[in-house]
JSON list of C-alpha atoms in Angstrom, two decimals:
[
{"chain": "A", "resi": 1, "resn": "ALA", "atom": "CA", "xyz": [-4.47, 2.63, 29.14]},
{"chain": "A", "resi": 2, "resn": "SER", "atom": "CA", "xyz": [-7.21, 0.30, 30.33]},
{"chain": "A", "resi": 3, "resn": "THR", "atom": "CA", "xyz": [-7.44, -2.03, 33.28]},
{"chain": "A", "resi": 4, "resn": "VAL", "atom": "CA", "xyz": [-8.79, -5.56, 33.56]},
{"chain": "A", "resi": 5, "resn": "MET", "atom": "CA", "xyz": [-9.89, -6.85, 36.97]},
{"chain": "A", "resi": 6, "resn": "HIS", "atom": "CA", "xyz": [-9.98, -10.60, 37.48]},
{"chain": "A", "resi": 7, "resn": "ASP", "atom": "CA", "xyz": [-9.74, -12.85, 40.51]},
{"chain": "A", "resi": 8, "resn": "GLY", "atom": "CA", "xyz": [-8.44, -10.07, 42.74]},
{"chain": "A", "resi": 9, "resn": "ARG", "atom": "CA", "xyz": [-5.72, -9.00, 40.29]},
{"chain": "A", "resi": 10, "resn": "THR", "atom": "CA", "xyz": [-5.51, -5.83, 38.21]},
{"chain": "A", "resi": 11, "resn": "THR", "atom": "CA", "xyz": [-3.89, -5.92, 34.77]},
{"chain": "A", "resi": 12, "resn": "THR", "atom": "CA", "xyz": [-3.02, -2.72, 32.92]},
{"chain": "A", "resi": 13, "resn": "VAL", "atom": "CA", "xyz": [-3.43, -2.88, 29.12]},
{"chain": "A", "resi": 14, "resn": "THR", "atom": "CA", "xyz": [-1.78, -0.35, 26.78]},
{"chain": "A", "resi": 15, "resn": "SER", "atom": "CA", "xyz": [-1.55, -0.17, 22.99]},
{"chain": "A", "resi": 16, "resn": "HIS", "atom": "CA", "xyz": [1.44, 1.00, 20.95]},
{"chain": "A", "resi": 17, "resn": "PRO", "atom": "CA", "xyz": [1.36, 0.56, 17.15]},
{"chain": "A", "resi": 18, "resn": "LEU", "atom": "CA", "xyz": [4.54, -1.00, 15.78]},
{"chain": "A", "resi": 19, "resn": "GLY", "atom": "CA", "xyz": [6.96, 1.38, 14.08]},
{"chain": "A", "resi": 20, "resn": "ILE", "atom": "CA", "xyz": [9.56, 0.70, 11.42]},
{"chain": "A", "resi": 21, "resn": "ASP", "atom": "CA", "xyz": [13.32, 1.31, 11.40]},
{"chain": "A", "resi": 22, "resn": "PRO", "atom": "CA", "xyz": [13.82, 4.37, 9.14]},
{"chain": "A", "resi": 23, "resn": "ALA", "atom": "CA", "xyz": [17.60, 3.81, 9.02]},
{"chain": "A", "resi": 24, "resn": "GLU", "atom": "CA", "xyz": [17.06, 0.40, 7.42]},
{"chain": "A", "resi": 25, "resn": "PHE", "atom": "CA", "xyz": [14.94, 1.93, 4.65]},
{"chain": "A", "resi": 26, "resn": "ASP", "atom": "CA", "xyz": [17.30, 4.89, 4.20]},
{"chain": "A", "resi": 27, "resn": "GLU", "atom": "CA", "xyz": [20.01, 2.32, 3.42]},
{"chain": "A", "resi": 28, "resn": "LEU", "atom": "CA", "xyz": [17.73, 0.29, 1.16]},
{"chain": "A", "resi": 29, "resn": "ARG", "atom": "CA", "xyz": [16.93, 3.42, -0.86]},
{"chain": "A", "resi": 30, "resn": "GLU", "atom": "CA", "xyz": [20.40, 3.30, -2.46]},
{"chain": "A", "resi": 31, "resn": "HIS", "atom": "CA", "xyz": [20.92, -0.49, -2.49]},
{"chain": "A", "resi": 32, "resn": "PRO", "atom": "CA", "xyz": [22.28, -1.56, -5.92]},
{"chain": "A", "resi": 33, "resn": "SER", "atom": "CA", "xyz": [19.51, -4.11, -6.41]},
{"chain": "A", "resi": 34, "resn": "VAL", "atom": "CA", "xyz": [16.83, -1.54, -5.52]},
{"chain": "A", "resi": 35, "resn": "LEU", "atom": "CA", "xyz": [18.35, 0.99, -7.95]},
{"chain": "A", "resi": 36, "resn": "GLU", "atom": "CA", "xyz": [18.42, -1.64, -10.71]},
{"chain": "A", "resi": 37, "resn": "GLN", "atom": "CA", "xyz": [14.76, -2.52, -10.09]},
{"chain": "A", "resi": 38, "resn": "GLU", "atom": "CA", "xyz": [13.87, 1.18, -10.03]},
{"chain": "A", "resi": 39, "resn": "ARG", "atom": "CA", "xyz": [15.53, 1.76, -13.41]},
{"chain": "A", "resi": 40, "resn": "GLU", "atom": "CA", "xyz": [13.37, -1.02, -14.87]},
{"chain": "A", "resi": 41, "resn": "ILE", "atom": "CA", "xyz": [10.20, 0.48, -13.38]},
{"chain": "A", "resi": 42, "resn": "VAL", "atom": "CA", "xyz": [11.10, 3.95, -14.70]},
{"chain": "A", "resi": 43, "resn": "GLU", "atom": "CA", "xyz": [11.78, 2.58, -18.19]},
{"chain": "A", "resi": 44, "resn": "ARG", "atom": "CA", "xyz": [8.38, 0.85, -18.33]},
{"chain": "A", "resi": 45, "resn": "ARG", "atom": "CA", "xyz": [6.17, 3.29, -16.44]},
{"chain": "A", "resi": 46, "resn": "PRO", "atom": "CA", "xyz": [3.74, 5.64, -18.14]},
{"chain": "A", "resi": 47, "resn": "GLU", "atom": "CA", "xyz": [2.88, 9.12, -16.83]},
{"chain": "A", "resi": 48, "resn": "PHE", "atom": "CA", "xyz": [1.07, 7.84, -13.70]},
{"chain": "A", "resi": 49, "resn": "LEU", "atom": "CA", "xyz": [1.84, 4.78, -11.59]},
{"chain": "A", "resi": 50, "resn": "VAL", "atom": "CA", "xyz": [-0.61, 3.26, -9.10]},
{"chain": "A", "resi": 51, "resn": "VAL", "atom": "CA", "xyz": [1.16, 0.73, -6.86]},
{"chain": "A", "resi": 52, "resn": "ARG", "atom": "CA", "xyz": [0.01, -1.97, -4.50]},
{"chain": "A", "resi": 53, "resn": "VAL", "atom": "CA", "xyz": [2.36, -4.25, -2.53]},
{"chain": "A", "resi": 54, "resn": "ASP", "atom": "CA", "xyz": [0.65, -7.10, -0.69]},
{"chain": "A", "resi": 55, "resn": "ARG", "atom": "CA", "xyz": [0.52, -10.74, 0.17]},
{"chain": "A", "resi": 56, "resn": "THR", "atom": "CA", "xyz": [-2.13, -12.68, -1.76]},
{"chain": "A", "resi": 57, "resn": "ASP", "atom": "CA", "xyz": [-4.16, -13.03, 1.44]},
{"chain": "A", "resi": 58, "resn": "PRO", "atom": "CA", "xyz": [-7.96, -12.73, 1.01]},
{"chain": "A", "resi": 59, "resn": "SER", "atom": "CA", "xyz": [-8.00, -10.06, 3.74]},
{"chain": "A", "resi": 60, "resn": "LYS", "atom": "CA", "xyz": [-5.84, -7.81, 1.52]},
{"chain": "A", "resi": 61, "resn": "ASN", "atom": "CA", "xyz": [-8.80, -7.20, -0.81]},
{"chain": "A", "resi": 62, "resn": "VAL", "atom": "CA", "xyz": [-6.82, -7.35, -4.05]},
{"chain": "A", "resi": 63, "resn": "VAL", "atom": "CA", "xyz": [-9.72, -8.41, -6.31]},
{"chain": "A", "resi": 64, "resn": "ARG", "atom": "CA", "xyz": [-11.89, -5.46, -5.21]},
{"chain": "A", "resi": 65, "resn": "GLY", "atom": "CA", "xyz": [-8.90, -3.19, -5.71]},
{"chain": "A", "resi": 66, "resn": "PHE", "atom": "CA", "xyz": [-8.58, -4.37, -9.33]},
{"chain": "A", "resi": 67, "resn": "ARG", "atom": "CA", "xyz": [-12.32, -3.84, -9.84]},
{"chain": "A", "resi": 68, "resn": "ALA", "atom": "CA", "xyz": [-12.01, -0.33, -8.43]},
{"chain": "A", "resi": 69, "resn": "TYR", "atom": "CA", "xyz": [-9.12, 0.38, -10.81]},
{"chain": "A", "resi": 70, "resn": "ALA", "atom": "CA", "xyz": [-11.22, -0.90, -13.74]},
{"chain": "A", "resi": 71, "resn": "LEU", "atom": "CA", "xyz": [-14.06, 1.41, -12.70]},
{"chain": "A", "resi": 72, "resn": "PHE", "atom": "CA", "xyz": [-11.56, 4.28, -12.46]},
{"chain": "A", "resi": 73, "resn": "LEU", "atom": "CA", "xyz": [-10.55, 3.55, -16.07]},
{"chain": "A", "resi": 74, "resn": "ASP", "atom": "CA", "xyz": [-14.22, 3.60, -17.05]},
{"chain": "A", "resi": 75, "resn": "LEU", "atom": "CA", "xyz": [-14.62, 7.00, -15.39]},
{"chain": "A", "resi": 76, "resn": "HIS", "atom": "CA", "xyz": [-11.41, 8.45, -16.88]},
{"chain": "A", "resi": 77, "resn": "PRO", "atom": "CA", "xyz": [-11.00, 7.46, -20.55]},
{"chain": "A", "resi": 78, "resn": "GLU", "atom": "CA", "xyz": [-8.64, 10.44, -20.94]},
{"chain": "A", "resi": 79, "resn": "LEU", "atom": "CA", "xyz": [-6.09, 8.54, -18.81]},
{"chain": "A", "resi": 80, "resn": "HIS", "atom": "CA", "xyz": [-6.07, 5.37, -20.91]},
{"chain": "A", "resi": 81, "resn": "GLY", "atom": "CA", "xyz": [-2.48, 4.69, -21.89]},
{"chain": "A", "resi": 82, "resn": "ARG", "atom": "CA", "xyz": [-1.23, 7.20, -19.31]},
{"chain": "A", "resi": 83, "resn": "VAL", "atom": "CA", "xyz": [-1.60, 5.10, -16.14]},
{"chain": "A", "resi": 84, "resn": "THR", "atom": "CA", "xyz": [-0.60, 1.60, -15.03]},
{"chain": "A", "resi": 85, "resn": "MET", "atom": "CA", "xyz": [-1.27, -0.29, -11.82]},
{"chain": "A", "resi": 86, "resn": "LEU", "atom": "CA", "xyz": [1.86, -2.15, -10.72]},
{"chain": "A", "resi": 87, "resn": "ALA", "atom": "CA", "xyz": [0.71, -4.95, -8.39]},
{"chain": "A", "resi": 88, "resn": "LEU", "atom": "CA", "xyz": [3.57, -6.73, -6.61]},
{"chain": "A", "resi": 89, "resn": "LEU", "atom": "CA", "xyz": [2.06, -9.66, -4.75]},
{"chain": "A", "resi": 90, "resn": "ASP", "atom": "CA", "xyz": [3.80, -12.21, -2.55]},
{"chain": "A", "resi": 91, "resn": "PRO", "atom": "CA", "xyz": [2.02, -15.61, -2.74]},
{"chain": "A", "resi": 92, "resn": "SER", "atom": "CA", "xyz": [0.67, -16.42, 0.71]},
{"chain": "A", "resi": 93, "resn": "ARG", "atom": "CA", "xyz": [-0.11, -19.84, 2.29]},
{"chain": "A", "resi": 94, "resn": "GLN", "atom": "CA", "xyz": [-0.64, -21.64, -1.01]},
{"chain": "A", "resi": 95, "resn": "ASP", "atom": "CA", "xyz": [-1.03, -24.97, 0.81]},
{"chain": "A", "resi": 96, "resn": "ILE", "atom": "CA", "xyz": [-4.42, -23.73, 2.07]},
{"chain": "A", "resi": 97, "resn": "PRO", "atom": "CA", "xyz": [-7.11, -24.20, -0.63]},
{"chain": "A", "resi": 98, "resn": "GLU", "atom": "CA", "xyz": [-8.89, -20.89, 0.08]},
{"chain": "A", "resi": 99, "resn": "TYR", "atom": "CA", "xyz": [-5.64, -18.97, -0.36]},
{"chain": "A", "resi": 100, "resn": "SER", "atom": "CA", "xyz": [-4.73, -20.82, -3.52]},
{"chain": "A", "resi": 101, "resn": "GLU", "atom": "CA", "xyz": [-8.20, -20.13, -4.92]},
{"chain": "A", "resi": 102, "resn": "TYR", "atom": "CA", "xyz": [-7.88, -16.45, -4.07]},
{"chain": "A", "resi": 103, "resn": "LEU", "atom": "CA", "xyz": [-4.58, -16.17, -5.97]},
{"chain": "A", "resi": 104, "resn": "ALA", "atom": "CA", "xyz": [-6.32, -17.69, -8.99]},
{"chain": "A", "resi": 105, "resn": "ALA", "atom": "CA", "xyz": [-9.15, -15.15, -8.60]},
{"chain": "A", "resi": 106, "resn": "ILE", "atom": "CA", "xyz": [-6.59, -12.32, -8.52]},
{"chain": "A", "resi": 107, "resn": "GLN", "atom": "CA", "xyz": [-5.01, -13.56, -11.75]},
{"chain": "A", "resi": 108, "resn": "ARG", "atom": "CA", "xyz": [-8.41, -13.92, -13.44]},
{"chain": "A", "resi": 109, "resn": "GLU", "atom": "CA", "xyz": [-9.43, -10.39, -12.45]},
{"chain": "A", "resi": 110, "resn": "ALA", "atom": "CA", "xyz": [-6.16, -8.88, -13.73]},
{"chain": "A", "resi": 111, "resn": "ARG", "atom": "CA", "xyz": [-6.58, -10.74, -17.05]},
{"chain": "A", "resi": 112, "resn": "SER", "atom": "CA", "xyz": [-10.16, -9.53, -17.31]},
{"chain": "A", "resi": 113, "resn": "VAL", "atom": "CA", "xyz": [-9.16, -5.87, -16.80]},
{"chain": "A", "resi": 114, "resn": "ASN", "atom": "CA", "xyz": [-6.26, -6.15, -19.25]},
{"chain": "A", "resi": 115, "resn": "ASP", "atom": "CA", "xyz": [-8.34, -7.95, -21.90]},
{"chain": "A", "resi": 116, "resn": "ARG", "atom": "CA", "xyz": [-10.93, -5.19, -21.67]},
{"chain": "A", "resi": 117, "resn": "PHE", "atom": "CA", "xyz": [-8.73, -2.10, -21.72]},
{"chain": "A", "resi": 118, "resn": "GLN", "atom": "CA", "xyz": [-5.25, -2.82, -23.13]},
{"chain": "A", "resi": 119, "resn": "HIS", "atom": "CA", "xyz": [-4.27, -1.43, -26.52]},
{"chain": "A", "resi": 120, "resn": "GLU", "atom": "CA", "xyz": [-1.14, -0.52, -28.49]},
{"chain": "A", "resi": 121, "resn": "GLY", "atom": "CA", "xyz": [1.28, -1.92, -25.95]},
{"chain": "A", "resi": 122, "resn": "TRP", "atom": "CA", "xyz": [-0.44, -0.37, -22.92]},
{"chain": "A", "resi": 123, "resn": "LEU", "atom": "CA", "xyz": [-0.86, -2.84, -20.05]},
{"chain": "A", "resi": 124, "resn": "PRO", "atom": "CA", "xyz": [-3.38, -1.44, -17.53]},
{"chain": "A", "resi": 125, "resn": "ILE", "atom": "CA", "xyz": [-2.42, -3.89, -14.73]},
{"chain": "A", "resi": 126, "resn": "ASP", "atom": "CA", "xyz": [1.16, -5.12, -14.46]},
{"chain": "A", "resi": 127, "resn": "LEU", "atom": "CA", "xyz": [0.67, -8.08, -12.10]},
{"chain": "A", "resi": 128, "resn": "GLN", "atom": "CA", "xyz": [3.81, -9.72, -10.74]},
{"chain": "A", "resi": 129, "resn": "ILE", "atom": "CA", "xyz": [3.64, -12.67, -8.34]},
{"chain": "A", "resi": 130, "resn": "GLY", "atom": "CA", "xyz": [6.69, -13.46, -6.24]},
{"chain": "A", "resi": 131, "resn": "ASP", "atom": "CA", "xyz": [8.71, -12.61, -3.15]},
{"chain": "A", "resi": 132, "resn": "ARG", "atom": "CA", "xyz": [10.80, -9.70, -4.48]},
{"chain": "A", "resi": 133, "resn": "PHE", "atom": "CA", "xyz": [11.45, -7.28, -1.63]},
{"chain": "A", "resi": 134, "resn": "HIS", "atom": "CA", "xyz": [13.90, -5.02, -3.48]},
{"chain": "A", "resi": 135, "resn": "GLN", "atom": "CA", "xyz": [11.43, -4.61, -6.34]},
{"chain": "A", "resi": 136, "resn": "SER", "atom": "CA", "xyz": [8.79, -3.58, -3.80]},
{"chain": "A", "resi": 137, "resn": "VAL", "atom": "CA", "xyz": [11.15, -1.01, -2.27]},
{"chain": "A", "resi": 138, "resn": "ALA", "atom": "CA", "xyz": [11.83, 0.38, -5.76]},
{"chain": "A", "resi": 139, "resn": "ALA", "atom": "CA", "xyz": [8.08, 0.64, -6.37]},
{"chain": "A", "resi": 140, "resn": "TYR", "atom": "CA", "xyz": [7.73, 2.53, -3.07]},
{"chain": "A", "resi": 141, "resn": "LYS", "atom": "CA", "xyz": [10.00, 5.20, -4.55]},
{"chain": "A", "resi": 142, "resn": "GLN", "atom": "CA", "xyz": [8.00, 5.54, -7.76]},
{"chain": "A", "resi": 143, "resn": "TYR", "atom": "CA", "xyz": [4.28, 5.51, -6.93]},
{"chain": "A", "resi": 144, "resn": "ASP", "atom": "CA", "xyz": [1.95, 8.43, -7.66]},
{"chain": "A", "resi": 145, "resn": "ALA", "atom": "CA", "xyz": [-0.85, 6.66, -5.77]},
{"chain": "A", "resi": 146, "resn": "LEU", "atom": "CA", "xyz": [-0.45, 3.77, -3.33]},
{"chain": "A", "resi": 147, "resn": "LEU", "atom": "CA", "xyz": [-3.55, 1.61, -2.84]},
{"chain": "A", "resi": 148, "resn": "VAL", "atom": "CA", "xyz": [-3.75, -0.10, 0.58]},
{"chain": "A", "resi": 149, "resn": "ASN", "atom": "CA", "xyz": [-7.35, -1.32, 0.87]},
{"chain": "A", "resi": 150, "resn": "PRO", "atom": "CA", "xyz": [-7.46, -4.34, 3.23]},
{"chain": "A", "resi": 151, "resn": "VAL", "atom": "CA", "xyz": [-10.80, -5.68, 4.46]},
{"chain": "A", "resi": 152, "resn": "PHE", "atom": "CA", "xyz": [-9.16, -5.72, 7.88]},
{"chain": "A", "resi": 153, "resn": "ASP", "atom": "CA", "xyz": [-5.51, -5.42, 8.90]},
{"chain": "A", "resi": 154, "resn": "GLY", "atom": "CA", "xyz": [-3.98, -5.42, 12.37]},
{"chain": "A", "resi": 155, "resn": "LEU", "atom": "CA", "xyz": [-1.62, -2.63, 11.29]},
{"chain": "A", "resi": 156, "resn": "ASN", "atom": "CA", "xyz": [-0.14, -2.67, 7.73]},
{"chain": "A", "resi": 157, "resn": "LEU", "atom": "CA", "xyz": [3.52, -1.73, 7.51]},
{"chain": "A", "resi": 158, "resn": "VAL", "atom": "CA", "xyz": [3.43, -1.01, 3.74]},
{"chain": "A", "resi": 159, "resn": "SER", "atom": "CA", "xyz": [1.47, 2.15, 4.59]},
{"chain": "A", "resi": 160, "resn": "LYS", "atom": "CA", "xyz": [4.40, 3.28, 6.77]},
{"chain": "A", "resi": 161, "resn": "GLU", "atom": "CA", "xyz": [7.35, 2.04, 4.70]},
{"chain": "A", "resi": 162, "resn": "ALA", "atom": "CA", "xyz": [6.34, 3.38, 1.30]},
{"chain": "A", "resi": 163, "resn": "PRO", "atom": "CA", "xyz": [5.78, 7.09, 2.15]},
{"chain": "A", "resi": 164, "resn": "LEU", "atom": "CA", "xyz": [9.20, 7.16, 3.78]},
{"chain": "A", "resi": 165, "resn": "LEU", "atom": "CA", "xyz": [10.87, 6.34, 0.45]},
{"chain": "A", "resi": 166, "resn": "ASN", "atom": "CA", "xyz": [8.56, 7.91, -2.11]},
{"chain": "A", "resi": 167, "resn": "GLY", "atom": "CA", "xyz": [10.17, 10.50, -4.37]},
{"chain": "A", "resi": 168, "resn": "ARG", "atom": "CA", "xyz": [7.11, 11.62, -6.37]},
{"chain": "A", "resi": 169, "resn": "ASP", "atom": "CA", "xyz": [4.88, 13.19, -3.70]},
{"chain": "A", "resi": 170, "resn": "GLY", "atom": "CA", "xyz": [2.72, 10.09, -3.98]},
{"chain": "A", "resi": 171, "resn": "VAL", "atom": "CA", "xyz": [-0.70, 9.90, -2.31]},
{"chain": "A", "resi": 172, "resn": "LEU", "atom": "CA", "xyz": [-1.62, 7.09, 0.10]},
{"chain": "A", "resi": 173, "resn": "ILE", "atom": "CA", "xyz": [-5.12, 5.62, -0.32]},
{"chain": "A", "resi": 174, "resn": "LEU", "atom": "CA", "xyz": [-5.82, 3.74, 2.91]},
{"chain": "A", "resi": 175, "resn": "SER", "atom": "CA", "xyz": [-8.64, 1.51, 4.12]},
{"chain": "A", "resi": 176, "resn": "GLU", "atom": "CA", "xyz": [-10.40, 2.75, 7.23]},
{"chain": "A", "resi": 177, "resn": "ASN", "atom": "CA", "xyz": [-10.08, -0.85, 8.49]},
{"chain": "A", "resi": 178, "resn": "ALA", "atom": "CA", "xyz": [-6.28, -0.89, 8.42]},
{"chain": "A", "resi": 179, "resn": "GLY", "atom": "CA", "xyz": [-4.86, -0.56, 11.93]},
{"chain": "A", "resi": 180, "resn": "SER", "atom": "CA", "xyz": [-2.44, 2.12, 10.71]},
{"chain": "A", "resi": 181, "resn": "HIS", "atom": "CA", "xyz": [-5.38, 4.34, 9.71]},
{"chain": "A", "resi": 182, "resn": "GLU", "atom": "CA", "xyz": [-5.78, 5.39, 13.36]},
{"chain": "A", "resi": 183, "resn": "GLU", "atom": "CA", "xyz": [-2.31, 6.96, 13.14]},
{"chain": "A", "resi": 184, "resn": "LEU", "atom": "CA", "xyz": [-2.14, 8.09, 9.51]},
{"chain": "A", "resi": 185, "resn": "GLY", "atom": "CA", "xyz": [-5.75, 8.95, 8.66]},
{"chain": "A", "resi": 186, "resn": "GLU", "atom": "CA", "xyz": [-5.25, 12.71, 8.75]},
{"chain": "A", "resi": 187, "resn": "TRP", "atom": "CA", "xyz": [-2.92, 12.62, 5.71]},
{"chain": "A", "resi": 188, "resn": "VAL", "atom": "CA", "xyz": [-4.40, 9.89, 3.51]},
{"chain": "A", "resi": 189, "resn": "LEU", "atom": "CA", "xyz": [-7.40, 9.42, 1.23]},
{"chain": "A", "resi": 190, "resn": "THR", "atom": "CA", "xyz": [-9.65, 7.20, 3.35]},
{"chain": "A", "resi": 191, "resn": "VAL", "atom": "CA", "xyz": [-11.68, 4.45, 1.67]},
{"chain": "A", "resi": 192, "resn": "ASN", "atom": "CA", "xyz": [-14.20, 1.86, 2.78]},
{"chain": "A", "resi": 193, "resn": "PRO", "atom": "CA", "xyz": [-12.73, -1.47, 1.59]},
{"chain": "A", "resi": 194, "resn": "PHE", "atom": "CA", "xyz": [-16.13, -2.72, 0.42]},
{"chain": "A", "resi": 195, "resn": "ASP", "atom": "CA", "xyz": [-16.94, 0.44, -1.58]},
{"chain": "A", "resi": 196, "resn": "VAL", "atom": "CA", "xyz": [-15.52, -0.20, -5.07]},
{"chain": "A", "resi": 197, "resn": "TYR", "atom": "CA", "xyz": [-16.85, 3.10, -6.45]},
{"chain": "A", "resi": 198, "resn": "GLY", "atom": "CA", "xyz": [-15.32, 5.03, -3.54]},
{"chain": "A", "resi": 199, "resn": "GLN", "atom": "CA", "xyz": [-11.94, 3.44, -4.21]},
{"chain": "A", "resi": 200, "resn": "ALA", "atom": "CA", "xyz": [-12.20, 4.28, -7.92]},
{"chain": "A", "resi": 201, "resn": "GLN", "atom": "CA", "xyz": [-12.97, 7.89, -6.97]},
{"chain": "A", "resi": 202, "resn": "ALA", "atom": "CA", "xyz": [-9.99, 7.95, -4.59]},
{"chain": "A", "resi": 203, "resn": "ILE", "atom": "CA", "xyz": [-7.60, 6.78, -7.33]},
{"chain": "A", "resi": 204, "resn": "GLY", "atom": "CA", "xyz": [-8.84, 9.62, -9.53]},
{"chain": "A", "resi": 205, "resn": "GLU", "atom": "CA", "xyz": [-8.53, 12.13, -6.70]},
{"chain": "A", "resi": 206, "resn": "ALA", "atom": "CA", "xyz": [-5.00, 10.98, -5.86]},
{"chain": "A", "resi": 207, "resn": "LEU", "atom": "CA", "xyz": [-3.78, 11.38, -9.43]},
{"chain": "A", "resi": 208, "resn": "SER", "atom": "CA", "xyz": [-5.37, 14.82, -9.91]},
{"chain": "A", "resi": 209, "resn": "MET", "atom": "CA", "xyz": [-4.52, 16.30, -6.51]},
{"chain": "A", "resi": 210, "resn": "ASP", "atom": "CA", "xyz": [-2.77, 19.67, -6.37]},
{"chain": "A", "resi": 211, "resn": "ALA", "atom": "CA", "xyz": [1.02, 19.30, -6.17]},
{"chain": "A", "resi": 212, "resn": "GLY", "atom": "CA", "xyz": [1.30, 21.33, -2.98]},
{"chain": "A", "resi": 213, "resn": "GLU", "atom": "CA", "xyz": [-1.33, 19.24, -1.21]},
{"chain": "A", "resi": 214, "resn": "ARG", "atom": "CA", "xyz": [0.36, 16.02, -2.32]},
{"chain": "A", "resi": 215, "resn": "ARG", "atom": "CA", "xyz": [3.65, 17.26, -0.88]},
{"chain": "A", "resi": 216, "resn": "ARG", "atom": "CA", "xyz": [2.07, 18.45, 2.38]},
{"chain": "A", "resi": 217, "resn": "ARG", "atom": "CA", "xyz": [0.46, 15.07, 2.99]},
{"chain": "A", "resi": 218, "resn": "LEU", "atom": "CA", "xyz": [3.57, 13.06, 2.16]},
{"chain": "A", "resi": 219, "resn": "GLU", "atom": "CA", "xyz": [5.85, 15.19, 4.32]},
{"chain": "A", "resi": 220, "resn": "ALA", "atom": "CA", "xyz": [3.46, 14.82, 7.27]},
{"chain": "A", "resi": 221, "resn": "LEU", "atom": "CA", "xyz": [3.36, 11.04, 6.81]},
{"chain": "A", "resi": 222, "resn": "ARG", "atom": "CA", "xyz": [7.16, 10.91, 6.70]},
{"chain": "A", "resi": 223, "resn": "ALA", "atom": "CA", "xyz": [7.52, 13.03, 9.82]},
{"chain": "A", "resi": 224, "resn": "HIS", "atom": "CA", "xyz": [5.09, 10.80, 11.73]},
{"chain": "A", "resi": 225, "resn": "VAL", "atom": "CA", "xyz": [6.81, 7.57, 10.66]},
{"chain": "A", "resi": 226, "resn": "ARG", "atom": "CA", "xyz": [10.24, 8.92, 11.61]},
{"chain": "A", "resi": 227, "resn": "ALA", "atom": "CA", "xyz": [9.02, 10.19, 15.00]},
{"chain": "A", "resi": 228, "resn": "HIS", "atom": "CA", "xyz": [7.14, 6.97, 15.82]},
{"chain": "A", "resi": 229, "resn": "ASP", "atom": "CA", "xyz": [9.85, 4.53, 14.81]},
{"chain": "A", "resi": 230, "resn": "LEU", "atom": "CA", "xyz": [10.87, 1.16, 16.21]},
{"chain": "A", "resi": 231, "resn": "ALA", "atom": "CA", "xyz": [12.96, 2.75, 18.97]},
{"chain": "A", "resi": 232, "resn": "ALA", "atom": "CA", "xyz": [10.02, 4.94, 20.07]},
{"chain": "A", "resi": 233, "resn": "TRP", "atom": "CA", "xyz": [7.76, 1.86, 20.09]},
{"chain": "A", "resi": 234, "resn": "ILE", "atom": "CA", "xyz": [10.12, 0.05, 22.48]},
{"chain": "A", "resi": 235, "resn": "ALA", "atom": "CA", "xyz": [10.66, 3.15, 24.62]},
{"chain": "A", "resi": 236, "resn": "ALA", "atom": "CA", "xyz": [6.90, 3.65, 25.04]},
{"chain": "A", "resi": 237, "resn": "GLN", "atom": "CA", "xyz": [6.48, 0.12, 26.35]},
{"chain": "A", "resi": 238, "resn": "LEU", "atom": "CA", "xyz": [9.39, 0.51, 28.76]},
{"chain": "A", "resi": 239, "resn": "ALA", "atom": "CA", "xyz": [7.87, 3.80, 29.97]},
{"chain": "A", "resi": 240, "resn": "ASP", "atom": "CA", "xyz": [4.59, 1.97, 30.65]},
{"chain": "A", "resi": 241, "resn": "LEU", "atom": "CA", "xyz": [6.44, -0.58, 32.75]},
{"chain": "A", "resi": 242, "resn": "ASP", "atom": "CA", "xyz": [8.28, 2.19, 34.63]},
{"chain": "A", "resi": 243, "resn": "SER", "atom": "CA", "xyz": [4.99, 3.96, 35.40]},
{"chain": "A", "resi": 244, "resn": "LEU", "atom": "CA", "xyz": [3.73, 0.83, 37.14]}
]
């Protein structure tokens, strides 16, 4: 806690990162629409699936993420045809020119990567634009690596929601500038959002990580998210008020 003194008054300031409601996501796990979307993902997926779920907000750093994935493909020709990035992006604030232009830049970058690498039915980046929450939840269950690389983010709930549901001991790659990194950093692969090569290296590390280490990290993330849930977030604030 910190204190602010102004005009003879003292204000106490505390910080509690927002949690999620695990029960909501436990229910969603078996929702018929989620299961249907998951079947489609499983039918199309190759050996490895890299997932990102974001709004098309410039702060989410999608274009650099695609460039990092392209560099990863350059570094790992042995994985061509064996890995796909599934990018599920919700169009954000398209009435603002800068946001509209950024969505166009995202689409251009995905086309560029696919034009360069695709062959024999293999699509390196499967880019889907739309507000499809159940599809995102299904992708949470299926990722081998989850890329969350915002330039800056106040928190980032995807980094908390997805590990809770993942069934493949998937590895979270998380920007050091995401607010959630302060909580989750011990169990993720940390990246600088401006370092494209570092992100490419992290994708490779995530997909080649020892199975036991993958499981250890994911189980620790799950335990943290369940312990620091929405109810705990509210209780912590009430406890702060009580202490005053």
